[in-house]
Amino acid sequence: MKLMTGKEYIESIRKLNIQVYMMGKKIDNPVDDPILRPSLNSVRMTYDLAQKPEYQDLMTAVDPDTGNKVNRFLHIHRGTDDLIKKVKMQRLLGQKTAACFQRCVGMDAFNAIYSTTFEIDKKCGTRYFENFKKFLRYAQENDLTIDGAMTDPKGDRSLAPHEQADPDLYLRVVERRPDGIVVRGAKAHQTGILNSHEVCVMPTIAMSPEDKDYAVAFAVPLDTKGISLIIGRQSCDTRKLEGGTIDVGNAEFGGVEALTVFEDVFVPNDRIFLNGETEFAGMLVERFAGYHRQSYGGCKVGVGDVLIGAAAVAADYNGAAKASHVKDKLIEMTHLNETLYSCGIACSCEGNKTESGCYIINLLLANVCKQNVTRFPYEIVRLAEDIAGGLMVTAPSEKDLRDPKIGPIVDKYLKGIASVSTENRLRILRLIENLSLGTAAVGYRTESMHGAGSPQAQRIMIARQGNLPAKKDLAKALAGIVEGNKCSN
Ligand code: SF4
Ligand code: FE
């Protein structure tokens, strides 16, 4: 079994006939589109790094059922060691791309579906686990990128799926046939969907029996009839059309999200992993969300490493590196970033075995991890902007710098320390801008807030997992409280 090179991966995506729309137009060649290509390059890195001898331990794993070496993004975690390596791999990729490299969603979906289908089959006598294992082997053998699609548009948040004015606001089964099902609906904010070979769909919330048609999980190739993608806009995205490399901040890498529409898509029986067993929808959601909340303790930390480095370089180029307040801000940024990493590692170390043999993270600690991610990157960005200075958003364009008449003026007046070129100073400031306000801010800021669930979703889980009664008992025992006694003497 051969792992794909990055180049082979790109050519394999090129062969798919994906229906993509952006800015009111159909995009016939998304692979070479200048707005879309950086996000494909980020996924490419998950293939390129898996080829490098120095990253084998992190980027690949051996599947104990087949003995085959697979890309870790297609691996089922078989111990806490696997969970820890996952977080380290994500930090590494964040460092190399300073973007969302997208392939984690499928990895987290795989692990959640693996353990959940095992438990559904045990209780309901279904064959979802066998179906899923077959799909897993296929994905591993072909080294595929699989997108995990969970978030429905959700319409009126106060209503259950079956109560919505428009029944399609949650993805649902509209027809049951002897050979499979037909589904309709959409999944919003789908990270990585454009760069995936297949999409693995899951429900987005816990469900009651009335929501039977909405409790559905399955996988289909991305170019299946009826699937179309509408690409989301990002701040400064059209800078990528200008042809330069400075103003985009990060010319090679990025991330892209899409509204993914399923218009009566047929799913064959052997690709169905949940079909009406509403009592298991919550388990699937909770496990997927838990894994993805762990993921953020790796990927965002890697991007944070780049941002901290960029702020330090900007200070060097300004001649401000020795100022004690600058040093202190860099220490604070590092402290915040490493706290996130500590959470990612901790929830992995404290993971445990599910009935299927697949390991799951400690759900309380994974939710604490993500709750911190909803805050700390914002503070890290604030400090980076503080160190960078206003030029980060007021600098003239690359075209001005290259202009024969204006260029020398820009070069003269925007210089920092004498030994560093103005161009390099602008490059580092534009990278900070990209991570703080530009296209990468989708991945580093707003995704930190809402990706893998908005802050309140983690607080609900923290409340559920925090075991307050046990903590009350600890306090009562030490305070010498014996309840029921009206008087102690
Ligand atoms: Fe992976 Fe992070 Fe992107 Fe999620 S946000 S897909 S964990 S890089
Ligand atoms: Fe995400």
Short mmCIF file of C-alpha atoms in Angstrom, two decimals, residues 208-392:
data_model
loop_
_atom_site.label_atom_id
_atom_site.label_comp_id
_atom_site.label_asym_id
_atom_site.label_seq_id
_atom_site.Cartn_x
_atom_site.Cartn_y
_atom_site.Cartn_z
CA SER A 208 -35.64 12.72 19.81
CA PRO A 209 -37.65 9.90 18.10
CA GLU A 210 -39.62 12.51 16.06
CA ASP A 211 -36.36 13.44 14.33
CA LYS A 212 -35.85 9.92 12.95
CA ASP A 213 -35.30 11.08 9.36
CA TYR A 214 -32.61 13.49 10.52
CA ALA A 215 -30.53 10.91 12.41
CA VAL A 216 -28.40 9.90 9.47
CA ALA A 217 -24.69 9.32 8.86
CA PHE A 218 -23.06 8.20 5.63
CA ALA A 219 -20.17 8.75 3.21
CA VAL A 220 -20.23 9.49 -0.51
CA PRO A 221 -17.68 10.69 -3.10
CA LEU A 222 -17.64 14.46 -3.42
CA ASP A 223 -18.59 14.36 -7.08
CA THR A 224 -21.75 12.35 -6.43
CA LYS A 225 -24.74 13.65 -8.40
CA GLY A 226 -26.65 16.29 -6.41
CA ILE A 227 -23.75 17.66 -4.32
CA SER A 228 -22.65 21.26 -4.91
CA LEU A 229 -20.40 23.68 -3.01
CA ILE A 230 -20.84 27.43 -2.62
CA ILE A 231 -17.53 28.93 -1.47
CA GLY A 232 -17.50 31.35 1.47
CA ARG A 233 -15.91 34.79 1.14
CA GLN A 234 -12.94 35.72 3.28
CA SER A 235 -11.52 39.07 4.20
CA CYS A 236 -8.95 40.22 1.60
CA ASP A 237 -9.54 37.13 -0.60
CA THR A 238 -9.29 39.07 -3.88
CA ARG A 239 -5.73 40.11 -3.03
CA LYS A 240 -4.88 36.63 -4.31
CA LEU A 241 -5.94 37.81 -7.79
CA GLU A 242 -3.35 40.60 -7.84
CA GLY A 243 -0.44 38.31 -8.64
CA GLY A 244 2.00 39.50 -5.94
CA THR A 245 3.32 37.65 -2.91
CA ILE A 246 3.68 40.40 -0.26
CA ASP A 247 0.14 41.75 0.24
CA VAL A 248 -1.41 38.29 0.65
CA GLY A 249 0.81 37.70 3.69
CA ASN A 250 0.97 33.93 3.17
CA ALA A 251 1.19 33.31 -0.55
CA GLU A 252 1.30 29.53 -0.45
CA PHE A 253 -1.19 28.37 2.17
CA GLY A 254 -4.74 29.08 3.29
CA GLY A 255 -8.08 27.51 4.05
CA VAL A 256 -11.51 27.72 2.44
CA GLU A 257 -15.01 26.90 3.68
CA ALA A 258 -18.15 26.14 1.70
CA LEU A 259 -21.88 25.76 2.06
CA THR A 260 -22.36 22.20 0.86
CA VAL A 261 -25.72 21.37 -0.66
CA PHE A 262 -27.20 17.87 -1.00
CA GLU A 263 -30.04 17.88 -3.52
CA ASP A 264 -31.60 14.41 -3.38
CA VAL A 265 -28.30 12.54 -3.17
CA PHE A 266 -28.42 8.74 -3.31
CA VAL A 267 -26.46 6.82 -0.65
CA PRO A 268 -26.06 3.05 -1.18
CA ASN A 269 -26.75 0.74 1.79
CA ASP A 270 -23.11 -0.15 2.43
CA ARG A 271 -22.22 3.54 2.90
CA ILE A 272 -24.81 4.15 5.65
CA PHE A 273 -23.51 4.41 9.25
CA LEU A 274 -26.67 5.65 11.02
CA ASN A 275 -30.25 5.62 9.75
CA GLY A 276 -32.95 6.50 12.23
CA GLU A 277 -31.38 5.36 15.54
CA THR A 278 -32.00 8.76 17.11
CA GLU A 279 -30.70 7.76 20.56
CA PHE A 280 -27.17 7.50 19.14
CA ALA A 281 -27.09 10.89 17.39
CA GLY A 282 -26.00 12.62 20.60
CA MET A 283 -23.20 10.12 21.23
CA LEU A 284 -21.84 10.64 17.72
CA VAL A 285 -21.97 14.42 18.02
CA GLU A 286 -20.37 14.42 21.47
CA ARG A 287 -17.50 12.17 20.40
CA PHE A 288 -16.80 13.99 17.15
CA ALA A 289 -16.91 17.36 18.92
CA GLY A 290 -14.64 16.03 21.67
CA TYR A 291 -12.00 14.87 19.17
CA HIS A 292 -12.19 18.13 17.26
CA ARG A 293 -11.90 20.17 20.45
CA GLN A 294 -8.72 18.20 21.21
CA SER A 295 -7.50 18.97 17.66
CA TYR A 296 -7.54 22.69 18.35
CA GLY A 297 -4.96 22.15 21.12
CA GLY A 298 -2.60 21.21 18.26
CA CYS A 299 -3.45 23.11 15.07
CA LYS A 300 -4.10 26.53 16.60
CA VAL A 301 -0.94 26.19 18.70
CA GLY A 302 1.13 25.60 15.57
CA VAL A 303 -0.35 28.69 13.92
CA GLY A 304 0.21 30.56 17.19
CA ASP A 305 3.91 29.59 17.00
CA VAL A 306 4.11 31.31 13.62
CA LEU A 307 2.31 34.42 14.87
CA ILE A 308 4.55 34.72 17.94
CA GLY A 309 7.58 34.30 15.69
CA ALA A 310 6.27 36.92 13.28
CA ALA A 311 5.68 39.42 16.11
CA ALA A 312 9.23 38.84 17.36
CA VAL A 313 10.65 39.36 13.86
CA ALA A 314 8.61 42.58 13.48
CA ALA A 315 10.11 43.80 16.76
CA ASP A 316 13.61 42.89 15.52
CA TYR A 317 13.04 44.82 12.28
CA ASN A 318 11.76 47.87 14.18
CA GLY A 319 14.69 47.91 16.56
CA ALA A 320 12.25 47.30 19.45
CA ALA A 321 13.31 43.76 20.36
CA LYS A 322 15.23 44.78 23.48
CA ALA A 323 12.38 46.82 25.00
CA SER A 324 11.29 45.05 28.18
CA HIS A 325 7.55 45.44 27.45
CA VAL A 326 8.03 43.80 24.04
CA LYS A 327 9.88 40.89 25.63
CA ASP A 328 7.11 40.58 28.19
CA LYS A 329 4.40 40.54 25.54
CA LEU A 330 6.19 37.75 23.71
CA ILE A 331 6.41 35.82 26.99
CA GLU A 332 2.68 36.29 27.54
CA MET A 333 1.89 35.10 24.01
CA THR A 334 4.05 32.03 24.55
CA HIS A 335 2.43 31.33 27.90
CA LEU A 336 -1.05 31.46 26.38
CA ASN A 337 -0.07 29.32 23.41
CA GLU A 338 1.61 26.65 25.53
CA THR A 339 -1.42 26.57 27.84
CA LEU A 340 -3.53 25.56 24.84
CA TYR A 341 -0.99 22.87 23.96
CA SER A 342 -1.02 21.61 27.54
CA CYS A 343 -4.78 21.15 27.30
CA GLY A 344 -4.46 19.25 24.00
CA ILE A 345 -1.82 16.94 25.47
CA ALA A 346 -3.64 16.52 28.79
CA CYS A 347 -6.95 15.41 27.27
CA SER A 348 -4.97 12.93 25.15
CA CYS A 349 -2.96 11.49 28.08
CA GLU A 350 -6.18 11.07 30.06
CA GLY A 351 -7.95 9.34 27.17
CA ASN A 352 -9.59 5.95 27.52
CA LYS A 353 -10.66 2.91 25.56
CA THR A 354 -14.15 2.66 24.07
CA GLU A 355 -15.92 -0.69 23.63
CA SER A 356 -14.69 -0.85 20.02
CA GLY A 357 -11.04 -0.65 21.11
CA CYS A 358 -10.68 2.85 19.68
CA TYR A 359 -9.37 5.42 22.19
CA ILE A 360 -11.22 8.58 23.02
CA ILE A 361 -9.91 11.73 24.69
CA ASN A 362 -10.95 12.84 28.16
CA LEU A 363 -14.07 14.79 27.22
CA LEU A 364 -13.93 17.26 30.11
CA LEU A 365 -10.34 18.25 29.35
CA ALA A 366 -10.99 18.42 25.58
CA ASN A 367 -13.84 20.84 26.22
CA VAL A 368 -11.67 22.92 28.54
CA CYS A 369 -9.07 22.94 25.75
CA LYS A 370 -11.50 24.32 23.20
CA GLN A 371 -13.01 26.81 25.67
CA ASN A 372 -9.53 28.28 26.10
CA VAL A 373 -9.10 28.32 22.32
CA THR A 374 -12.19 30.57 22.08
CA ARG A 375 -10.21 33.18 24.05
CA PHE A 376 -6.43 32.88 23.92
CA PRO A 377 -5.82 33.30 20.16
CA TYR A 378 -7.72 36.62 20.40
CA GLU A 379 -5.33 37.80 23.09
CA ILE A 380 -2.32 36.49 21.15
CA VAL A 381 -3.54 38.43 18.08
CA ARG A 382 -4.05 41.56 20.21
CA LEU A 383 -0.49 41.37 21.48
CA ALA A 384 0.87 40.68 17.97
CA GLU A 385 -0.93 43.78 16.67
CA ASP A 386 0.43 45.78 19.59
CA ILE A 387 4.01 44.76 18.77
CA ALA A 388 3.58 45.08 14.98
CA GLY A 389 2.35 48.68 15.06
CA GLY A 390 -0.10 50.44 12.76
CA LEU A 391 1.95 49.91 9.61
CA MET A 392 0.52 46.40 9.53
#
